[in-house]
Coordinates of C-alpha atoms in Angstrom, one line a residue:
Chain C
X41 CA 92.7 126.3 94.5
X42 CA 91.0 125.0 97.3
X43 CA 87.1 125.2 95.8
X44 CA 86.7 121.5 96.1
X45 CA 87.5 120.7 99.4
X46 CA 85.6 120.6 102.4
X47 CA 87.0 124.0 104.0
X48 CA 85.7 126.2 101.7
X49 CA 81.7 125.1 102.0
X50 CA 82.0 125.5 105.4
X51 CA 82.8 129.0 105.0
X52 CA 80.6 130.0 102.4
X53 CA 77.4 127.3 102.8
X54 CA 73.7 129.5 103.7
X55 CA 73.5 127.5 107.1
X56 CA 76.9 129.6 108.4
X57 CA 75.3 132.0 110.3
X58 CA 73.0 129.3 112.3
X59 CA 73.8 129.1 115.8
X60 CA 77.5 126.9 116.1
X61 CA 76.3 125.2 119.2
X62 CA 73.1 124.1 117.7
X63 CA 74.4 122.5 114.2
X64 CA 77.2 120.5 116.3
X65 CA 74.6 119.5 118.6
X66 CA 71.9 118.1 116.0
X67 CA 74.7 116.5 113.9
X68 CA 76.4 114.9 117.1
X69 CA 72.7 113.7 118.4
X70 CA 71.9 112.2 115.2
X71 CA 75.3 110.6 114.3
X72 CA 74.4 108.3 117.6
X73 CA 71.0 107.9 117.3
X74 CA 72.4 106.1 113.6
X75 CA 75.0 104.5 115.4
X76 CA 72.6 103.2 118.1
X77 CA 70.3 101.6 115.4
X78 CA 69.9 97.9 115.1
X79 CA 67.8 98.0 112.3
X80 CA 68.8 99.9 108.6
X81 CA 65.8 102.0 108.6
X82 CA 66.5 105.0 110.3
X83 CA 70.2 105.2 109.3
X84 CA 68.8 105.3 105.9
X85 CA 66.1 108.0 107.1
X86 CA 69.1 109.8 108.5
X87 CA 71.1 109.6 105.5
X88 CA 68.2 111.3 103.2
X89 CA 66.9 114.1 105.9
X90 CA 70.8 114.8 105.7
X91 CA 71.9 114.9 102.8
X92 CA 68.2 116.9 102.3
X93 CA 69.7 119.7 104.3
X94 CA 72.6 119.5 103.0
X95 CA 71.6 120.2 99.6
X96 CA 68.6 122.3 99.8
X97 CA 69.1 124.2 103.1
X98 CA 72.9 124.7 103.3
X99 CA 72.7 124.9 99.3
X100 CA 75.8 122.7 98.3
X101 CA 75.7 122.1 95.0
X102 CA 74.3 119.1 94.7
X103 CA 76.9 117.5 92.2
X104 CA 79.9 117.9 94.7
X105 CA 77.9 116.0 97.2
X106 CA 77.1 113.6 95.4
X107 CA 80.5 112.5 94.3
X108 CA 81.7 113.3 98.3
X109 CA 78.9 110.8 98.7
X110 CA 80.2 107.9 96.4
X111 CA 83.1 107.9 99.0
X112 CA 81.2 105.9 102.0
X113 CA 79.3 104.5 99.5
X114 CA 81.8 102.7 97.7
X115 CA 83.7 101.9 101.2
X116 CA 80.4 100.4 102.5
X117 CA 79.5 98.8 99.6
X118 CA 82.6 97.0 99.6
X119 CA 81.9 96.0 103.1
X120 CA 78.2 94.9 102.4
X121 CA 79.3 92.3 99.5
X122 CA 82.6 91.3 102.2
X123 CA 80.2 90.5 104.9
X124 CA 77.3 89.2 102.4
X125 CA 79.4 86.6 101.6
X126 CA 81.5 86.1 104.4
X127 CA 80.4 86.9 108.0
X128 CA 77.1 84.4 107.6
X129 CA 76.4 81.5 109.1
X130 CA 73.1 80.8 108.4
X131 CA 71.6 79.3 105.3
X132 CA 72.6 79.8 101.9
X133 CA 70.3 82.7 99.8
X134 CA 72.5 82.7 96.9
X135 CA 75.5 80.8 95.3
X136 CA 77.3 81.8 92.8
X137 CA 79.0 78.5 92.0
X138 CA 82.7 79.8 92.7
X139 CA 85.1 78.8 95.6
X140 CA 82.1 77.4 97.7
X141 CA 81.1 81.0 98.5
X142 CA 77.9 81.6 99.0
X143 CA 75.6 85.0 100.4
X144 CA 74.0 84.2 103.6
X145 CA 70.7 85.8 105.5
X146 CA 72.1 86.3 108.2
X147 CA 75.7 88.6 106.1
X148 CA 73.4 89.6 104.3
X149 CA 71.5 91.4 106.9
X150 CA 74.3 92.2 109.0
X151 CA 76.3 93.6 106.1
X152 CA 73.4 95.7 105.1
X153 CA 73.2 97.4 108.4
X154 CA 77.0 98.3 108.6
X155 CA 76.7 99.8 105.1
X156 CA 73.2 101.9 106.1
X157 CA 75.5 103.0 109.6
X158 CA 78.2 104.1 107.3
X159 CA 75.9 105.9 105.3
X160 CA 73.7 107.3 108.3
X161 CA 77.3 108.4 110.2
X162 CA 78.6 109.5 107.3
X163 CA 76.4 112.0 106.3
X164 CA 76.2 113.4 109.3
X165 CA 79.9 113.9 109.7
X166 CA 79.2 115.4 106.0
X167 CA 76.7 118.2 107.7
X168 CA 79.0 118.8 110.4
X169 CA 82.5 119.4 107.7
X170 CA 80.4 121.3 105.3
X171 CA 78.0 123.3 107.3
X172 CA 80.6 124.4 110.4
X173 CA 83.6 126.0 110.0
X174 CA 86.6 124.9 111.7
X175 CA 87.8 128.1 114.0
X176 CA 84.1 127.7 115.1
X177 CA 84.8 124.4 116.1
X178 CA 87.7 125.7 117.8
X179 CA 85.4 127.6 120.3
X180 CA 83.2 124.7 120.8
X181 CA 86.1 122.5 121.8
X182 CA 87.4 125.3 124.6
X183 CA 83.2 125.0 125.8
X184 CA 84.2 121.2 126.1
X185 CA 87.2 122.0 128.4
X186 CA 89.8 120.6 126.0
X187 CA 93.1 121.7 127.4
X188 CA 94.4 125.0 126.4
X189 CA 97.7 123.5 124.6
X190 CA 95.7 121.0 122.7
X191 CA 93.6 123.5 120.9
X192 CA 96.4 126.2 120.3
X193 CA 98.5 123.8 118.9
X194 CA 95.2 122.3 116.4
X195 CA 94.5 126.0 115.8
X196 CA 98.5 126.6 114.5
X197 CA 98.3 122.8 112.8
X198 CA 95.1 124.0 110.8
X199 CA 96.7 127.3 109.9
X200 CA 100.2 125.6 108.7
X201 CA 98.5 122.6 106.7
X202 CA 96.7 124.7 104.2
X203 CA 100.5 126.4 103.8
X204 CA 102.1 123.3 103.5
X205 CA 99.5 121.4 101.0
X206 CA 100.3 124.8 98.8
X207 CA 103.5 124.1 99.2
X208 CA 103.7 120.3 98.5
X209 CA 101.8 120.9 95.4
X210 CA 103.8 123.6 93.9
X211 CA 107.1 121.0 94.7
X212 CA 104.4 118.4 93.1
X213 CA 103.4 120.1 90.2
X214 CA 107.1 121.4 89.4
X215 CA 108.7 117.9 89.8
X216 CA 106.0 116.5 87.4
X217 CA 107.0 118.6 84.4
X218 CA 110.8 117.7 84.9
X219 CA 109.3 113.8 84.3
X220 CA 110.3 113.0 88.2
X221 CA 106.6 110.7 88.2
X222 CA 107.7 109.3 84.9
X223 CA 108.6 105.5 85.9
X224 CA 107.9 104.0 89.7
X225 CA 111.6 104.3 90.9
X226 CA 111.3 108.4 89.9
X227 CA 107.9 108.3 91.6
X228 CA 109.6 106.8 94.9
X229 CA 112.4 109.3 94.8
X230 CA 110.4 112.2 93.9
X231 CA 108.1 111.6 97.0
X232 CA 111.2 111.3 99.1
X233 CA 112.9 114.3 98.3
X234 CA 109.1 115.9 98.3
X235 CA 108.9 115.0 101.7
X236 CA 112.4 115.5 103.0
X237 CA 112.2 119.2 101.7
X238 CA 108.8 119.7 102.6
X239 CA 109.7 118.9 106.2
X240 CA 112.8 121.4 106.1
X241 CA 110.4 123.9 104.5
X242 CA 108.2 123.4 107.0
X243 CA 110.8 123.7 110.2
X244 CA 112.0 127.0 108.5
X245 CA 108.3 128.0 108.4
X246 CA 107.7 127.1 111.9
X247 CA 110.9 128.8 113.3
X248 CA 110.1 132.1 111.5
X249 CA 106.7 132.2 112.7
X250 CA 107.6 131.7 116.3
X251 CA 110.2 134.5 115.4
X252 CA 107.0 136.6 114.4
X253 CA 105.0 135.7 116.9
X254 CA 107.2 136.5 119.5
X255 CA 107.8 139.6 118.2
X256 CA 104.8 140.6 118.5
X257 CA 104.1 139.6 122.0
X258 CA 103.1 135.9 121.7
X259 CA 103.5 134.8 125.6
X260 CA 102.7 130.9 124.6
X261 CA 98.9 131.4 124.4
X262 CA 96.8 132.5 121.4
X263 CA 93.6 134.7 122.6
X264 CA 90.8 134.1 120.1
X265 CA 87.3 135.6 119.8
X266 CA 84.5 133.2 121.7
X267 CA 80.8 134.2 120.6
X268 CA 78.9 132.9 123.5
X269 CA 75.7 132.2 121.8
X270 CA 72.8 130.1 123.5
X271 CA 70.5 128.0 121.4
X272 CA 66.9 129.6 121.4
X273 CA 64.2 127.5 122.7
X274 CA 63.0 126.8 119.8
X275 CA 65.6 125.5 118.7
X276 CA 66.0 123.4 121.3
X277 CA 62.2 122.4 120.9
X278 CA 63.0 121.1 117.6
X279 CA 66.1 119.1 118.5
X280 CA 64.6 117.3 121.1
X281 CA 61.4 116.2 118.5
X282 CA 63.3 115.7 115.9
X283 CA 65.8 113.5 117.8
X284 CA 62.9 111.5 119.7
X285 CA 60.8 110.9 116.7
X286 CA 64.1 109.3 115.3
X287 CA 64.3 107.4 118.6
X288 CA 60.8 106.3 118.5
X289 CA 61.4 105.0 114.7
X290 CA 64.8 103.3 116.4
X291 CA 62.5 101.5 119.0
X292 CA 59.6 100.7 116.0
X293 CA 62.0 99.0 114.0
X294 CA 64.2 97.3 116.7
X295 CA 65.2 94.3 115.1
X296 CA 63.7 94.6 111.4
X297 CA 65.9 92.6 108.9
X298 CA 65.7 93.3 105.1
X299 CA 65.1 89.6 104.6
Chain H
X247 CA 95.6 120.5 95.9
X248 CA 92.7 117.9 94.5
X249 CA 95.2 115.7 93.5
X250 CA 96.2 115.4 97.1
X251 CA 92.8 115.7 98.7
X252 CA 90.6 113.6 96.6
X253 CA 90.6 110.2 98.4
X254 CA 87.9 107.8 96.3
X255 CA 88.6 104.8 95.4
X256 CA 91.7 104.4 97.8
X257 CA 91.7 102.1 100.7
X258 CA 93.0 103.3 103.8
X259 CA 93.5 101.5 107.7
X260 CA 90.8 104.7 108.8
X261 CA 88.1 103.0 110.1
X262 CA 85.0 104.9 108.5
X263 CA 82.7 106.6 110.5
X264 CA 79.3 104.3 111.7
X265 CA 81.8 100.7 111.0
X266 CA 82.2 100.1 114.7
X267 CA 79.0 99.3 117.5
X268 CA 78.8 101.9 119.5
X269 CA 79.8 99.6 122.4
X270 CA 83.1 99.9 120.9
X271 CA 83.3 103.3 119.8
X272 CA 82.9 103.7 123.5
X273 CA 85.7 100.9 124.6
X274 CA 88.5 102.4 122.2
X275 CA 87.6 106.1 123.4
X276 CA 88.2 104.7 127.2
X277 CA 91.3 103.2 125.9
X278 CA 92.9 105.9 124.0
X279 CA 92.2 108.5 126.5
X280 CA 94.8 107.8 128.9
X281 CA 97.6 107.3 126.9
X282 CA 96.6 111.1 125.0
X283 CA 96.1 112.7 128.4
X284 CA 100.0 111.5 129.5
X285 CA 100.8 112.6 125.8
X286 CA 99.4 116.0 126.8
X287 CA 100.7 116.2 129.9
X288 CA 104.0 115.8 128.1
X289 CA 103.7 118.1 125.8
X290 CA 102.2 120.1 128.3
X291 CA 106.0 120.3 130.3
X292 CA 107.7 120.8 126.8
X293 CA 106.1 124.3 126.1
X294 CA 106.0 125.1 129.3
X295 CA 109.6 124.8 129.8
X296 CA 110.3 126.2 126.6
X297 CA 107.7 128.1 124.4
X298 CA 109.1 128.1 121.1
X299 CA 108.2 124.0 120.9
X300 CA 104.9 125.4 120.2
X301 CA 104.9 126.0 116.9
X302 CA 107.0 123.3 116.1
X303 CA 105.1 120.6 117.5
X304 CA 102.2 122.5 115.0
X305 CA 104.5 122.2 112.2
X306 CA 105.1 118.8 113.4
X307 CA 101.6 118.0 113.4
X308 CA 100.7 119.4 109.5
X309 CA 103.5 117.8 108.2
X310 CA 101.9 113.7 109.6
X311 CA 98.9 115.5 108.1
X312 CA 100.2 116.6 104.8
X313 CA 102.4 113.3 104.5
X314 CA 99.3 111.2 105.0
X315 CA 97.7 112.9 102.2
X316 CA 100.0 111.8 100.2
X317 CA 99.6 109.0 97.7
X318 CA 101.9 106.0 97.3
X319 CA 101.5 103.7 94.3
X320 CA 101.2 100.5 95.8
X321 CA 101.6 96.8 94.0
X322 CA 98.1 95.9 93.8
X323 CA 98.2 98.9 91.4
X324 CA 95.8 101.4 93.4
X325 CA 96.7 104.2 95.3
X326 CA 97.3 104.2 99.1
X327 CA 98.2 106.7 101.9
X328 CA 100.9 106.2 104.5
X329 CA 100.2 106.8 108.0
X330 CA 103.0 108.8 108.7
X331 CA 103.1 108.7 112.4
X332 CA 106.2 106.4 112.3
X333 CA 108.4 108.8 111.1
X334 CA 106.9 111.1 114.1
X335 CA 107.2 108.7 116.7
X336 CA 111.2 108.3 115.6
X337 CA 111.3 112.4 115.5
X338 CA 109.2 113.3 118.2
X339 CA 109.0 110.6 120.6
X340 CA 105.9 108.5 121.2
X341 CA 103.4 110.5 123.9
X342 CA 104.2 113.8 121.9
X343 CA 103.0 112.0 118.7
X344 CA 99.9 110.5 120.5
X345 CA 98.8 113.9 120.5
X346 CA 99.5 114.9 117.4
X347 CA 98.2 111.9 115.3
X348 CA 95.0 112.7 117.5
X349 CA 94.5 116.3 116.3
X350 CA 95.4 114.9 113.4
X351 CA 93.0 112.6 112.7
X352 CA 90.5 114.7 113.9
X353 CA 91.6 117.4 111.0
X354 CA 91.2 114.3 108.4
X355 CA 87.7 113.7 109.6
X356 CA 86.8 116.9 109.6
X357 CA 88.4 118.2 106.2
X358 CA 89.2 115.2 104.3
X359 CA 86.4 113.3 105.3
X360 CA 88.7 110.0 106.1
X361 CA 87.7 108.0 109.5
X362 CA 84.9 109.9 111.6
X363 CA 84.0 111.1 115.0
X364 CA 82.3 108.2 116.6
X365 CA 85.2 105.8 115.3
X366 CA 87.8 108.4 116.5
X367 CA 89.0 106.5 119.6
X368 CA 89.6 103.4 117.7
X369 CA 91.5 105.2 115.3
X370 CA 93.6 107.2 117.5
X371 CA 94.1 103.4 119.5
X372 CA 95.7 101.8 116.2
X373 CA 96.9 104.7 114.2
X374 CA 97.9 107.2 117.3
X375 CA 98.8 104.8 120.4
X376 CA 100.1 101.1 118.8
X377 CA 101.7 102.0 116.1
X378 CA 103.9 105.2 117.2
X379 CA 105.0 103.8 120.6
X380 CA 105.8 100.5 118.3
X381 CA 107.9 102.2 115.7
X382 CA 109.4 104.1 118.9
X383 CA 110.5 100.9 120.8
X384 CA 111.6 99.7 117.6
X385 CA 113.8 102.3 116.9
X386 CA 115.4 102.3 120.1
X387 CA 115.7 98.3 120.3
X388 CA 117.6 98.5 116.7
X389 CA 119.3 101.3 117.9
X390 CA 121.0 99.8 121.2
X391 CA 121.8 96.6 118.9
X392 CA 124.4 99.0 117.4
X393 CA 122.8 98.7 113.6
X394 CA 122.5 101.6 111.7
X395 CA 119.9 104.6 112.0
X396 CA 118.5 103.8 108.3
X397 CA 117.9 100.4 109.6
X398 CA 116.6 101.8 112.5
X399 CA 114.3 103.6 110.8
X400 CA 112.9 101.3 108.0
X401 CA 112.4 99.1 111.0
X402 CA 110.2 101.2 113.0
X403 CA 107.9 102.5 110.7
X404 CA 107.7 99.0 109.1
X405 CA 106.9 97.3 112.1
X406 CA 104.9 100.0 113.3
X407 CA 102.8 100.4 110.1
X408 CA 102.1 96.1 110.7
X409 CA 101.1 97.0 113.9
X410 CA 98.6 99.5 112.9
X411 CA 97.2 97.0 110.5
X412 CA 96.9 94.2 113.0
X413 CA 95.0 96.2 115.6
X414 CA 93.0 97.6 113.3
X415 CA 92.0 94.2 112.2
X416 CA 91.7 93.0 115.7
X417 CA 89.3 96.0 116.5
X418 CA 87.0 95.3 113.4
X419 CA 87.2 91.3 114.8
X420 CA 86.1 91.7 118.0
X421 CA 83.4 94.4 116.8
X422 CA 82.5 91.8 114.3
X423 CA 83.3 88.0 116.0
X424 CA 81.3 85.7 113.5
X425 CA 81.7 83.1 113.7
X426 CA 84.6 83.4 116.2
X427 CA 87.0 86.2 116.9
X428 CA 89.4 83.7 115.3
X429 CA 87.8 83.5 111.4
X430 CA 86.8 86.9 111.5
X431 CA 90.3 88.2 112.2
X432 CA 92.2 85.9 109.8
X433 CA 89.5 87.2 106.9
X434 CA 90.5 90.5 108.0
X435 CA 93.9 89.8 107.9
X436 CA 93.8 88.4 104.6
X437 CA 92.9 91.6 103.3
X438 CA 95.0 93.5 104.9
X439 CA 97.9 91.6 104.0
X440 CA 97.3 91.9 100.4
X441 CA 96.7 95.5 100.5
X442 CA 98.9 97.2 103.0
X443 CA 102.0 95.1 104.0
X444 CA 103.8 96.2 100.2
X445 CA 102.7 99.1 101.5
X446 CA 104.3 99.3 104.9
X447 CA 107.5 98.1 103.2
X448 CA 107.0 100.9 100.5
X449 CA 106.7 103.3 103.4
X450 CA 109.1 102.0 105.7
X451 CA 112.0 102.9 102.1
X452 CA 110.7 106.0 102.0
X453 CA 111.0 107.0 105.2
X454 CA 114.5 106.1 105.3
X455 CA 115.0 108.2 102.3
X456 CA 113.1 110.8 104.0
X457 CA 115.2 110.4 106.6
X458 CA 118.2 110.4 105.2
X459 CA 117.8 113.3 103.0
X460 CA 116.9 115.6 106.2
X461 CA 120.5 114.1 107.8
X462 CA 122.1 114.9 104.6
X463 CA 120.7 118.8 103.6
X464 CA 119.7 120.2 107.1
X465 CA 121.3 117.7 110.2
X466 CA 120.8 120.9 112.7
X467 CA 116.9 120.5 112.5
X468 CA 117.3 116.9 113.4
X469 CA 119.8 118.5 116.2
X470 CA 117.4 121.5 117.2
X471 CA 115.1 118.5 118.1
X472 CA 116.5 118.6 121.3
X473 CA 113.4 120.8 122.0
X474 CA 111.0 118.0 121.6
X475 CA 113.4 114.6 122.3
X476 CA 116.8 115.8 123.7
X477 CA 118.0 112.2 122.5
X478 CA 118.1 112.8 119.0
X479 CA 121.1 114.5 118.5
X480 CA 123.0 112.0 119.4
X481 CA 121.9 110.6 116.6
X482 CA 121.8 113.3 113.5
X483 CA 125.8 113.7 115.1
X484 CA 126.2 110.1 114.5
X485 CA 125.6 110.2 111.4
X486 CA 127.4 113.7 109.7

């Protein structure tokens, strides 16, 4: 049920086994070396040399990507044509003879590096969802120092949402062949009562599990399993030259405007 | 499920992950952390004082999750999400639902791909921090007023939901002054208004309906909420 969401790639991609602290490391690193970036270059480097890895080393099928991809693409294309036309004050490039608007340099440029940001961030944020799976990222948090009650209660919140999506679906599914998404006043009151019941469900499901927890010795903390795994040097050697040369590109192309 | 996961073509308040400068990012993050470290600290007395809170706030937590997922046909004839948080900060009080709309948010940027990690303080700013302790003060203004609880209600997460909108707007404006802060945020306004105020309205029914319905089929939840915001049952009693 779940095969096209993000969860299960991250379980089942070929770069699972690679050290935890590593991949959330290089995809942290080079989310800000894109966000740093005053020039679209190197977002748009980042943006390939991810979604590279993505499809040839973690070996998600390309086609899923893809359309995961047209999501921030759409969203920052939206926002290039918005600022193109609107956040410019320079002179005209283009006018398309409508409502006085008209496609600055100066939107055009700026537009065109928010979209390669979104792209660059994105994709990184993509390695990070498909590549690392979320009880790892558990473990990383407790290495931050989160506090204790913040991760045991995002570690139950994961658990119950996959329970509670099955559950809104089946109430979903079952309402749809009784017609209740027929006209837009059904839809509203389907989606109420969807929601009303799903939020009873869910108390009921939360009270039973403390119930079962308890009885079976929950004393208000969860322990979980912490692999303490340290990034080999090599690793470590790559990170740092693969981050710097991205640096030195940032620092090349300080500046650079498409037009 | 992908009819509640998929997410293209929908616009949502999120703001996407590389949007904001990264002298921003870094503004809302020292903004936001405060409020979620009182929130914690909050929580942190709940569960201490009583454990079983635990998993309820987790419940709690899913079900914002889950609710945001959902889709709402709005007027402009696509598909939006509501935020949820308002009918959280109502239930659970507004530092409690700081928390949660972090984790939260964090959940739909990790699975759902909606927001991201460097724009995560901004979100958790508009979505987490204005718009719950909005809907919260709301709620209890109305309430004092002596008006009803459904009005109560729609208000909150109406009013809240417009909140979220308008700081998000004011965070892409200042990220983005040009001209002025002035033009940039009534340009994002603009937008906004079109697409999300029939949707805050939209929400702001069905949360009274949500509401409502919980009164009607299960009022000792609403009561057992004592666990999280002793005030509350006042209110479900109020109502049987």
């Amino acid at each position: 049920m779940f095969e096209n969401t993000l969860d299960s790639y991250a379980h089942s991609n070929n770069l699972k086994n690679v050290n935890i602290n590593f991949k959330v490391l290089f995809a942290f690193l080079t989310m800000l070396v894109s966000l740093i970036s005053t020039s679209p270059v190197i977002p748009l480097l980042i943006t390939f040399l991810m979604s590279f890895l993505i499809i040839f080393k973690a070996k998600i099928p390309w086609k899923f990507y893809l359309k995961f991809l047209t999501i921030p693409f759409f969203f920052g294309f939206l926002t290039f044509i918005f600022m193109a036309f609107f956040f410019g004050t320079g002179a005209p490039l283009f006018e398309p003879g409508i409502f006085n608007l008209a496609v600055t340099e100066d939107g055009f440029n700026l537009g065109f590096l928010v979209f390669s940001r979104i792209m660059g961030g994105f994709s990184c944020l993509a390695f990070l969802a498909l590549t690392t799976p979320m009880n790892e990222m558990f473990s990383i948090f407790e290495n931050l120092k989160m506090p204790k009650i913040v991760i045991e209660i995002a570690m139950l919140m994961y658990r119950y949402i996959f329970l509670f999506l099955e559950e809104a679906e089946n109430m979903y599914y079952s309402q749809k062949t009784r017609m209740g998404y027929g006209s837009i006043k059904n839809t509203f009151k389907s989606l109420g009562l969807l929601a009303s019941n799903l939020f009873i469900r869910t108390w009921l499901k939360g009270e039973q599990s403390y119930i079962a927890m308890e009885s079976r010795c929950y004393d208000g903390s969860i322990k979980s399993f912490k692999a303490h795994e340290k990034i080999s040097v090599k690793n470590i050697t790559i990170l740092l030259f693969f981050e710097s040369f991205l640096l030195l590109g940032i620092y090349l192309t300080w500046g650079f405007k498409i037009i | 499920m992908r009819h509640f996961i998929k997410s293209k073509g929908d616009f949502n308040v999120h703001i996407m992950e590389g949007f904001l400068p990264w002298q921003w990012c870094l503004f809302w993050y020292i903004v936001a952390l405060p409020v979620v470290a009182y929130g914690v600290i909050q929580i942190k007395k709940i569960t201490d004082k009583n454990p079983e809170s635990k998993p309820l706030l987790a419940v709690s937590g899913a079900f914002i999750f889950v609710l945001s997922s959902l889709k709402i046909p709005s007027v402009t004839g696509s598909c939006s999400h509501p935020t949820g948080t308002g009918l959280g900060a109502v239930l659970f009080g507004p530092a409690a639902t700081s928390v949660l709309a972090t984790i939260v948010l964090l959940f739909q940027s990790l699975l759902l791909a909606h927001g991201g990690i460097t724009t995560l303080g901004a979100n958790i700013f508009s979505m987490g921090i204005a718009g719950p302790f909005a809907a919260w003060g709301i709620y209890k203004v109305v309430k004092k007023s002596g008006l009803s609880t459904s009005i109560g209600v729609f208000f909150a997460v109406f009013i809240g939901d417009l909140l979220t909108y308008i700081v998000t707007a004011t965070q892409l404006s200042l990220a983005f002054p040009i001209p002025t802060f002035t033009e940039s945020f009534v340009k994002f306004m603009v937008i906004f208004a079109y697409t999300q105020v029939p949707l805050a309205i939209i929400e702001g029914l069905l949360t009274v309906f949500i509401f409502w319905n919980i009164m009607k089929l299960r009022p000792d939840i609403l009561e057992d909420l004592k666990v999280i915001v002793p005030k509350i049952k006042e209110t479900a009693k109020e109502l049987i």
